[in-house]
């Protein structure tokens, strides 16, 4: 059977089931086999792997994953897609389709059950409206991860890789860089999807660090500092932390900044991950 990455096959499948695209679920289906090959190559999927696919749609990438991996679990929220997936994936006996909201799935338990707790690979053409909660959920819940290779909005991929002092730099950049090494595997134009998204897309691979690149005594506290700094990014770091409800005084912050040789007028947006880690450790002690 011709694969769904052939646009004609996708169009016929959609017609056959009278499927109506749901904007609220961020549905833009891939119709380009080259892009799918690039995603699988970046994820380095092998016959040993257990792969979690988030949002399989009609199963376009799932068909390729099923051929490359040992086992695939595909989590799809839209119940209208389930009979279609059962049809398009019927030739594969190593795929499980789950009709769930990925944000409500206990992925750690799934990794334990399906992969004996060993690191898993996550592959997805993500629904863009929940890119950040999905990625942060995987990291913060300490899901055993080898890597995550995901299609995101191009601008979001830029934010994940951004350096201090740039407009794109923010809480997402710091969080992603704390947990993973990033690499852009492909830039993907709107004509590779049905329907075409209004924005450009990029495939980004996040390789989870074995050890975090900085040492932090209290991760949660560091991220609360980061969030507070970027919630009021035009203010000084000192003011945004105090206004942001962090339980420290202006004097304590001033003292920590002095120890770090930073001016008291410094803004959070110019601090590196190492500096946030140091600040967090100093304020905790
Ligand atoms: N993987 C398919 C492809 O590349 O053609 C579809 C990608 S489409 C950008 C995103 C998919 O995620 C859609 O099928 C959508 O229904 C699904 N989705 C949206 N929100 C979801 C959620 N909270 N949990 C699971 N799947 C979700």
mmCIF file of C-alpha atoms and ligand atoms in Angstrom:
data_model
loop_
_atom_site.group_PDB
_atom_site.id
_atom_site.type_symbol
_atom_site.label_atom_id
_atom_site.label_comp_id
_atom_site.label_asym_id
_atom_site.label_seq_id
_atom_site.Cartn_x
_atom_site.Cartn_y
_atom_site.Cartn_z
ATOM 1 C CA UNK A 1 0.000 0.000 0.000
ATOM 2 C CA UNK A 2 1.211 3.528 -0.806
ATOM 3 C CA UNK A 3 2.165 5.472 2.290
ATOM 4 C CA UNK A 4 0.226 8.417 3.694
ATOM 5 C CA UNK A 5 3.219 10.675 3.049
ATOM 6 C CA UNK A 6 1.996 10.615 -0.552
ATOM 7 C CA UNK A 7 -0.347 13.653 -0.515
ATOM 8 C CA UNK A 8 -2.877 11.884 -2.739
ATOM 9 C CA UNK A 9 -3.205 9.014 -0.236
ATOM 10 C CA UNK A 10 -3.708 11.486 2.620
ATOM 11 C CA UNK A 11 -6.405 13.332 0.661
ATOM 12 C CA UNK A 12 -8.188 10.067 -0.185
ATOM 13 C CA UNK A 13 -8.043 8.897 3.441
ATOM 14 C CA UNK A 14 -9.476 12.167 4.701
ATOM 15 C CA UNK A 15 -12.285 11.982 2.136
ATOM 16 C CA UNK A 16 -13.018 8.320 2.830
ATOM 17 C CA UNK A 17 -13.658 9.093 6.505
ATOM 18 C CA UNK A 18 -15.138 12.530 5.876
ATOM 19 C CA UNK A 19 -12.624 13.809 8.399
ATOM 20 C CA UNK A 20 -12.954 17.472 9.433
ATOM 21 C CA UNK A 21 -9.733 19.162 10.641
ATOM 22 C CA UNK A 22 -9.987 20.580 14.143
ATOM 23 C CA UNK A 23 -8.152 23.846 14.543
ATOM 24 C CA UNK A 24 -8.390 23.600 18.336
ATOM 25 C CA UNK A 25 -6.215 20.451 18.223
ATOM 26 C CA UNK A 26 -3.500 22.058 16.074
ATOM 27 C CA UNK A 27 -4.021 19.593 13.234
ATOM 28 C CA UNK A 28 -1.569 20.030 10.362
ATOM 29 C CA UNK A 29 -0.694 16.692 8.823
ATOM 30 C CA UNK A 30 2.647 16.006 7.172
ATOM 31 C CA UNK A 31 2.589 15.122 3.487
ATOM 32 C CA UNK A 32 6.322 14.955 2.829
ATOM 33 C CA UNK A 33 8.279 11.714 3.168
ATOM 34 C CA UNK A 34 11.646 13.526 3.040
ATOM 35 C CA UNK A 35 10.782 15.473 6.163
ATOM 36 C CA UNK A 36 9.737 12.279 7.949
ATOM 37 C CA UNK A 37 13.042 10.636 6.996
ATOM 38 C CA UNK A 38 14.903 13.620 8.431
ATOM 39 C CA UNK A 39 12.945 13.350 11.695
ATOM 40 C CA UNK A 40 13.664 9.618 12.062
ATOM 41 C CA UNK A 41 17.338 10.137 11.206
ATOM 42 C CA UNK A 42 17.673 12.935 13.790
ATOM 43 C CA UNK A 43 15.960 10.761 16.419
ATOM 44 C CA UNK A 44 18.308 7.873 15.479
ATOM 45 C CA UNK A 45 15.434 5.412 15.751
ATOM 46 C CA UNK A 46 16.649 1.796 15.699
ATOM 47 C CA UNK A 47 15.037 -1.631 16.006
ATOM 48 C CA UNK A 48 15.859 -1.628 19.733
ATOM 49 C CA UNK A 49 13.815 1.454 20.520
ATOM 50 C CA UNK A 50 10.545 2.087 22.238
ATOM 51 C CA UNK A 51 9.132 5.284 20.735
ATOM 52 C CA UNK A 52 6.358 7.470 22.088
ATOM 53 C CA UNK A 53 4.639 9.438 19.343
ATOM 54 C CA UNK A 54 2.551 12.406 20.445
ATOM 55 C CA UNK A 55 -0.391 13.243 18.156
ATOM 56 C CA UNK A 56 -0.168 10.693 15.318
ATOM 57 C CA UNK A 57 -2.964 12.354 13.295
ATOM 58 C CA UNK A 58 -3.897 9.822 10.597
ATOM 59 C CA UNK A 59 -0.687 7.858 11.204
ATOM 60 C CA UNK A 60 1.629 9.290 8.539
ATOM 61 C CA UNK A 61 4.819 9.300 10.630
ATOM 62 C CA UNK A 62 3.608 6.341 12.709
ATOM 63 C CA UNK A 63 3.891 4.100 9.637
ATOM 64 C CA UNK A 64 7.602 4.954 9.346
ATOM 65 C CA UNK A 65 8.175 4.667 13.101
ATOM 66 C CA UNK A 66 6.541 1.234 13.190
ATOM 67 C CA UNK A 67 8.946 0.048 10.512
ATOM 68 C CA UNK A 68 12.022 1.471 12.235
ATOM 69 C CA UNK A 69 11.381 0.893 15.960
ATOM 70 C CA UNK A 70 10.778 -2.129 18.165
ATOM 71 C CA UNK A 71 7.566 -0.736 19.569
ATOM 72 C CA UNK A 72 5.520 2.442 19.223
ATOM 73 C CA UNK A 73 2.828 3.950 21.419
ATOM 74 C CA UNK A 74 0.913 6.752 19.698
ATOM 75 C CA UNK A 75 -1.217 9.048 21.872
ATOM 76 C CA UNK A 76 -3.971 10.913 20.036
ATOM 77 C CA UNK A 77 -6.608 13.135 21.668
ATOM 78 C CA UNK A 78 -9.098 13.335 18.775
ATOM 79 C CA UNK A 79 -11.487 10.374 18.914
ATOM 80 C CA UNK A 80 -12.482 10.932 15.272
ATOM 81 C CA UNK A 81 -8.948 9.900 14.286
ATOM 82 C CA UNK A 82 -8.977 6.560 16.119
ATOM 83 C CA UNK A 83 -10.881 4.505 13.477
ATOM 84 C CA UNK A 84 -8.673 6.044 10.797
ATOM 85 C CA UNK A 85 -5.513 5.082 12.702
ATOM 86 C CA UNK A 86 -6.841 1.560 13.194
ATOM 87 C CA UNK A 87 -7.181 1.356 9.428
ATOM 88 C CA UNK A 88 -3.916 3.011 8.332
ATOM 89 C CA UNK A 89 -1.849 1.100 10.920
ATOM 90 C CA UNK A 90 -3.528 -2.291 10.605
ATOM 91 C CA UNK A 91 -0.459 -3.774 8.893
ATOM 92 C CA UNK A 92 1.747 -3.176 11.967
ATOM 93 C CA UNK A 93 1.612 -5.340 15.086
ATOM 94 C CA UNK A 94 4.035 -3.239 17.138
ATOM 95 C CA UNK A 95 1.875 -0.106 17.449
ATOM 96 C CA UNK A 96 -0.525 0.740 20.271
ATOM 97 C CA UNK A 97 -2.931 3.629 19.774
ATOM 98 C CA UNK A 98 -4.091 5.439 22.908
ATOM 99 C CA UNK A 99 -7.028 7.855 22.715
ATOM 100 C CA UNK A 100 -5.839 10.266 25.441
ATOM 101 C CA UNK A 101 -4.748 13.811 26.142
ATOM 102 C CA UNK A 102 -0.942 13.555 26.328
ATOM 103 C CA UNK A 103 -0.893 16.083 29.174
ATOM 104 C CA UNK A 104 -2.858 13.593 31.297
ATOM 105 C CA UNK A 105 -0.820 10.487 30.492
ATOM 106 C CA UNK A 106 1.613 9.188 33.122
ATOM 107 C CA UNK A 107 4.539 8.856 30.711
ATOM 108 C CA UNK A 108 6.941 7.679 33.403
ATOM 109 C CA UNK A 109 4.643 4.758 34.148
ATOM 110 C CA UNK A 110 4.351 4.070 30.416
ATOM 111 C CA UNK A 111 8.155 4.047 30.027
ATOM 112 C CA UNK A 112 8.380 1.710 33.007
ATOM 113 C CA UNK A 113 5.780 -0.663 31.584
ATOM 114 C CA UNK A 114 6.929 -0.662 27.952
ATOM 115 C CA UNK A 115 10.670 -0.142 28.278
ATOM 116 C CA UNK A 116 11.553 -1.391 31.749
ATOM 117 C CA UNK A 117 12.241 2.210 32.864
ATOM 118 C CA UNK A 118 15.065 2.586 30.314
ATOM 119 C CA UNK A 119 15.311 5.887 28.409
ATOM 120 C CA UNK A 120 12.721 6.255 25.666
ATOM 121 C CA UNK A 121 12.633 8.291 22.468
ATOM 122 C CA UNK A 122 9.851 10.777 21.859
ATOM 123 C CA UNK A 123 9.014 11.759 18.302
ATOM 124 C CA UNK A 124 6.265 14.169 17.323
ATOM 125 C CA UNK A 125 4.922 16.706 14.925
ATOM 126 C CA UNK A 126 3.588 18.615 17.911
ATOM 127 C CA UNK A 127 0.251 20.387 18.237
ATOM 128 C CA UNK A 128 1.720 23.912 18.484
ATOM 129 C CA UNK A 129 -0.797 25.228 21.035
ATOM 130 C CA UNK A 130 0.712 23.027 23.764
ATOM 131 C CA UNK A 131 4.371 22.770 22.715
ATOM 132 C CA UNK A 132 5.751 24.216 25.959
ATOM 133 C CA UNK A 133 3.620 22.227 28.447
ATOM 134 C CA UNK A 134 4.383 18.983 26.602
ATOM 135 C CA UNK A 135 8.146 19.534 26.530
ATOM 136 C CA UNK A 136 8.358 20.912 30.052
ATOM 137 C CA UNK A 137 6.106 18.140 31.369
ATOM 138 C CA UNK A 138 8.475 15.489 30.000
ATOM 139 C CA UNK A 139 11.503 17.176 31.561
ATOM 140 C CA UNK A 140 10.055 18.241 34.892
ATOM 141 C CA UNK A 141 8.471 14.860 35.553
ATOM 142 C CA UNK A 142 11.877 13.283 34.958
ATOM 143 C CA UNK A 143 10.608 10.898 32.306
ATOM 144 C CA UNK A 144 13.593 8.670 31.389
ATOM 145 C CA UNK A 145 14.444 10.217 28.032
ATOM 146 C CA UNK A 146 17.115 9.450 25.496
ATOM 147 C CA UNK A 147 16.019 12.151 23.128
ATOM 148 C CA UNK A 148 12.992 14.036 21.901
ATOM 149 C CA UNK A 149 12.759 14.992 18.229
ATOM 150 C CA UNK A 150 9.881 17.323 17.588
ATOM 151 C CA UNK A 151 8.418 19.599 14.949
ATOM 152 C CA UNK A 152 7.678 22.983 16.477
ATOM 153 C CA UNK A 153 7.010 26.502 15.280
ATOM 154 C CA UNK A 154 10.262 27.868 13.862
ATOM 155 C CA UNK A 155 10.123 30.833 16.213
ATOM 156 C CA UNK A 156 9.767 28.510 19.233
ATOM 157 C CA UNK A 157 12.800 26.478 18.098
ATOM 158 C CA UNK A 158 14.677 29.801 18.028
ATOM 159 C CA UNK A 159 13.566 30.589 21.572
ATOM 160 C CA UNK A 160 14.758 27.196 22.798
ATOM 161 C CA UNK A 161 18.262 27.888 21.454
ATOM 162 C CA UNK A 162 18.422 31.598 22.306
ATOM 163 C CA UNK A 163 21.393 33.145 24.107
ATOM 164 C CA UNK A 164 21.290 35.689 26.981
ATOM 165 C CA UNK A 165 20.594 39.289 26.010
ATOM 166 C CA UNK A 166 18.592 38.440 22.881
ATOM 167 C CA UNK A 167 14.903 39.166 22.403
ATOM 168 C CA UNK A 168 14.085 35.453 22.144
ATOM 169 C CA UNK A 169 15.866 34.523 25.391
ATOM 170 C CA UNK A 170 13.489 33.538 28.173
ATOM 171 C CA UNK A 171 12.329 30.916 30.662
ATOM 172 C CA UNK A 172 11.877 28.346 27.874
ATOM 173 C CA UNK A 173 15.480 28.822 26.646
ATOM 174 C CA UNK A 174 16.865 28.291 30.132
ATOM 175 C CA UNK A 175 14.666 25.293 30.898
ATOM 176 C CA UNK A 176 15.450 23.528 27.625
ATOM 177 C CA UNK A 177 19.177 24.248 27.934
ATOM 178 C CA UNK A 178 19.211 22.963 31.508
ATOM 179 C CA UNK A 179 17.751 19.629 30.465
ATOM 180 C CA UNK A 180 19.051 19.072 26.944
ATOM 181 C CA UNK A 181 21.483 19.728 24.171
ATOM 182 C CA UNK A 182 19.596 21.135 21.166
ATOM 183 C CA UNK A 183 20.110 20.726 17.453
ATOM 184 C CA UNK A 184 17.949 21.948 14.548
ATOM 185 C CA UNK A 185 17.566 18.998 12.180
ATOM 186 C CA UNK A 186 15.423 20.700 9.513
ATOM 187 C CA UNK A 187 13.500 23.810 8.601
ATOM 188 C CA UNK A 188 10.113 22.867 7.218
ATOM 189 C CA UNK A 189 7.991 25.183 5.044
ATOM 190 C CA UNK A 190 4.157 25.319 5.285
ATOM 191 C CA UNK A 191 3.657 23.429 2.000
ATOM 192 C CA UNK A 192 4.802 20.177 3.653
ATOM 193 C CA UNK A 193 1.510 20.041 5.593
ATOM 194 C CA UNK A 194 -2.235 19.734 5.004
ATOM 195 C CA UNK A 195 -3.705 22.206 5.862
ATOM 196 C CA UNK A 196 -0.799 24.634 5.573
ATOM 197 C CA UNK A 197 0.110 26.301 8.871
ATOM 198 C CA UNK A 198 0.455 30.100 8.868
ATOM 199 C CA UNK A 199 3.963 29.859 10.363
ATOM 200 C CA UNK A 200 7.239 28.213 9.421
ATOM 201 C CA UNK A 201 8.241 25.069 11.294
ATOM 202 C CA UNK A 202 11.456 23.431 12.413
ATOM 203 C CA UNK A 203 12.466 19.996 13.613
ATOM 204 C CA UNK A 204 14.493 20.272 16.784
ATOM 205 C CA UNK A 205 16.217 17.400 18.530
ATOM 206 C CA UNK A 206 16.640 17.662 22.267
ATOM 207 C CA UNK A 207 19.241 15.230 23.556
ATOM 208 C CA UNK A 208 18.704 14.853 27.281
ATOM 209 C CA UNK A 209 21.886 15.523 29.315
ATOM 210 C CA UNK A 210 23.015 12.572 31.409
ATOM 211 C CA UNK A 211 24.028 15.139 34.033
ATOM 212 C CA UNK A 212 22.678 18.713 34.141
ATOM 213 C CA UNK A 213 25.304 21.164 32.800
ATOM 214 C CA UNK A 214 25.220 23.226 36.018
ATOM 215 C CA UNK A 215 24.912 22.160 39.621
ATOM 216 C CA UNK A 216 21.851 23.444 41.430
ATOM 217 C CA UNK A 217 20.860 22.619 44.987
ATOM 218 C CA UNK A 218 17.164 23.242 44.439
ATOM 219 C CA UNK A 219 15.963 23.005 40.834
ATOM 220 C CA UNK A 220 12.435 24.181 41.679
ATOM 221 C CA UNK A 221 13.763 27.286 43.404
ATOM 222 C CA UNK A 222 16.031 28.129 40.444
ATOM 223 C CA UNK A 223 13.090 27.857 38.051
ATOM 224 C CA UNK A 224 10.928 30.031 40.288
ATOM 225 C CA UNK A 225 13.683 32.700 40.081
ATOM 226 C CA UNK A 226 13.831 32.314 36.312
ATOM 227 C CA UNK A 227 10.071 32.605 35.922
ATOM 228 C CA UNK A 228 9.880 35.666 38.175
ATOM 229 C CA UNK A 229 12.731 37.394 36.275
ATOM 230 C CA UNK A 230 11.103 36.921 32.893
ATOM 231 C CA UNK A 231 7.578 37.741 34.040
ATOM 232 C CA UNK A 232 8.814 41.298 34.418
ATOM 233 C CA UNK A 233 11.706 41.287 32.035
ATOM 234 C CA UNK A 234 12.007 45.090 31.697
ATOM 235 C CA UNK A 235 12.580 45.462 35.441
ATOM 236 C CA UNK A 236 15.824 44.893 37.293
ATOM 237 C CA UNK A 237 16.368 41.359 38.531
ATOM 238 C CA UNK A 238 16.159 42.625 42.113
ATOM 239 C CA UNK A 239 12.724 44.204 41.594
ATOM 240 C CA UNK A 240 11.256 41.367 39.577
ATOM 241 C CA UNK A 241 12.251 38.785 42.197
ATOM 242 C CA UNK A 242 10.848 40.817 45.084
ATOM 243 C CA UNK A 243 7.647 41.700 43.169
ATOM 244 C CA UNK A 244 7.405 38.148 41.882
ATOM 245 C CA UNK A 245 6.801 36.754 45.350
ATOM 246 C CA UNK A 246 10.207 35.121 45.892
ATOM 247 C CA UNK A 247 10.859 34.929 49.635
ATOM 248 C CA UNK A 248 14.088 36.955 49.661
ATOM 249 C CA UNK A 249 14.855 40.546 50.592
ATOM 250 C CA UNK A 250 16.364 43.216 48.358
ATOM 251 C CA UNK A 251 19.459 43.176 50.563
ATOM 252 C CA UNK A 252 19.948 39.429 50.160
ATOM 253 C CA UNK A 253 19.689 39.783 46.396
ATOM 254 C CA UNK A 254 22.113 42.714 46.375
ATOM 255 C CA UNK A 255 24.599 40.693 48.422
ATOM 256 C CA UNK A 256 24.338 37.669 46.106
ATOM 257 C CA UNK A 257 24.790 39.889 43.030
ATOM 258 C CA UNK A 258 27.851 41.507 44.610
ATOM 259 C CA UNK A 259 29.376 38.072 45.223
ATOM 260 C CA UNK A 260 28.785 37.294 41.569
ATOM 261 C CA UNK A 261 30.385 40.598 40.483
ATOM 262 C CA UNK A 262 27.119 41.718 38.892
ATOM 263 C CA UNK A 263 25.713 45.270 39.213
ATOM 264 C CA UNK A 264 22.569 45.638 41.302
ATOM 265 C CA UNK A 265 20.856 47.119 38.226
ATOM 266 C CA UNK A 266 21.282 43.905 36.213
ATOM 267 C CA UNK A 267 18.256 42.444 34.434
ATOM 268 C CA UNK A 268 17.405 38.761 34.483
ATOM 269 C CA UNK A 269 17.481 38.575 30.696
ATOM 270 C CA UNK A 270 21.260 39.006 30.685
ATOM 271 C CA UNK A 271 22.016 36.142 33.092
ATOM 272 C CA UNK A 272 23.302 32.823 31.766
ATOM 273 C CA UNK A 273 22.116 29.452 33.046
ATOM 274 C CA UNK A 274 25.316 29.188 35.120
ATOM 275 C CA UNK A 275 24.586 32.566 36.699
ATOM 276 C CA UNK A 276 20.985 31.632 37.535
ATOM 277 C CA UNK A 277 22.282 28.426 39.113
ATOM 278 C CA UNK A 278 24.862 30.340 41.170
ATOM 279 C CA UNK A 279 22.281 32.948 42.222
ATOM 280 C CA UNK A 280 19.877 30.212 43.218
ATOM 281 C CA UNK A 281 22.531 28.452 45.325
ATOM 282 C CA UNK A 282 23.621 31.711 46.989
ATOM 283 C CA UNK A 283 20.069 32.768 47.864
ATOM 284 C CA UNK A 284 19.271 29.300 49.216
ATOM 285 C CA UNK A 285 22.266 29.250 51.541
HETATM 286 N N1 LIG B 1 1.630 13.366 13.461
HETATM 287 C C1 LIG B 1 0.651 13.809 12.497
HETATM 288 C C2 LIG B 1 1.354 14.262 11.245
HETATM 289 O O1 LIG B 1 2.527 14.623 11.335
HETATM 290 O O2 LIG B 1 0.741 14.274 10.182
HETATM 291 C C3 LIG B 1 -0.251 14.923 13.051
HETATM 292 C C4 LIG B 1 0.439 16.139 13.619
HETATM 293 S S1 LIG B 1 -0.646 17.450 14.072
HETATM 294 C C5 LIG B 1 0.461 18.829 13.993
HETATM 295 C C6 LIG B 1 -0.835 17.309 15.834
HETATM 296 C C7 LIG B 1 -1.654 16.107 16.308
HETATM 297 O O3 LIG B 1 -1.730 16.132 17.739
HETATM 298 C C8 LIG B 1 -3.079 16.077 15.819
HETATM 299 O O4 LIG B 1 -3.405 14.799 15.357
HETATM 300 C C9 LIG B 1 -3.920 16.422 17.063
HETATM 301 O O5 LIG B 1 -5.218 15.895 17.046
HETATM 302 C C10 LIG B 1 -3.056 15.832 18.155
HETATM 303 N N2 LIG B 1 -3.246 16.440 19.495
HETATM 304 C C11 LIG B 1 -3.607 17.713 19.789
HETATM 305 N N3 LIG B 1 -3.651 17.904 21.115
HETATM 306 C C12 LIG B 1 -3.315 16.715 21.692
HETATM 307 C C13 LIG B 1 -3.200 16.275 23.033
HETATM 308 N N4 LIG B 1 -3.428 17.109 24.069
HETATM 309 N N5 LIG B 1 -2.859 14.986 23.269
HETATM 310 C C14 LIG B 1 -2.626 14.134 22.224
HETATM 311 N N6 LIG B 1 -2.715 14.497 20.934
HETATM 312 C C15 LIG B 1 -3.052 15.773 20.656
#
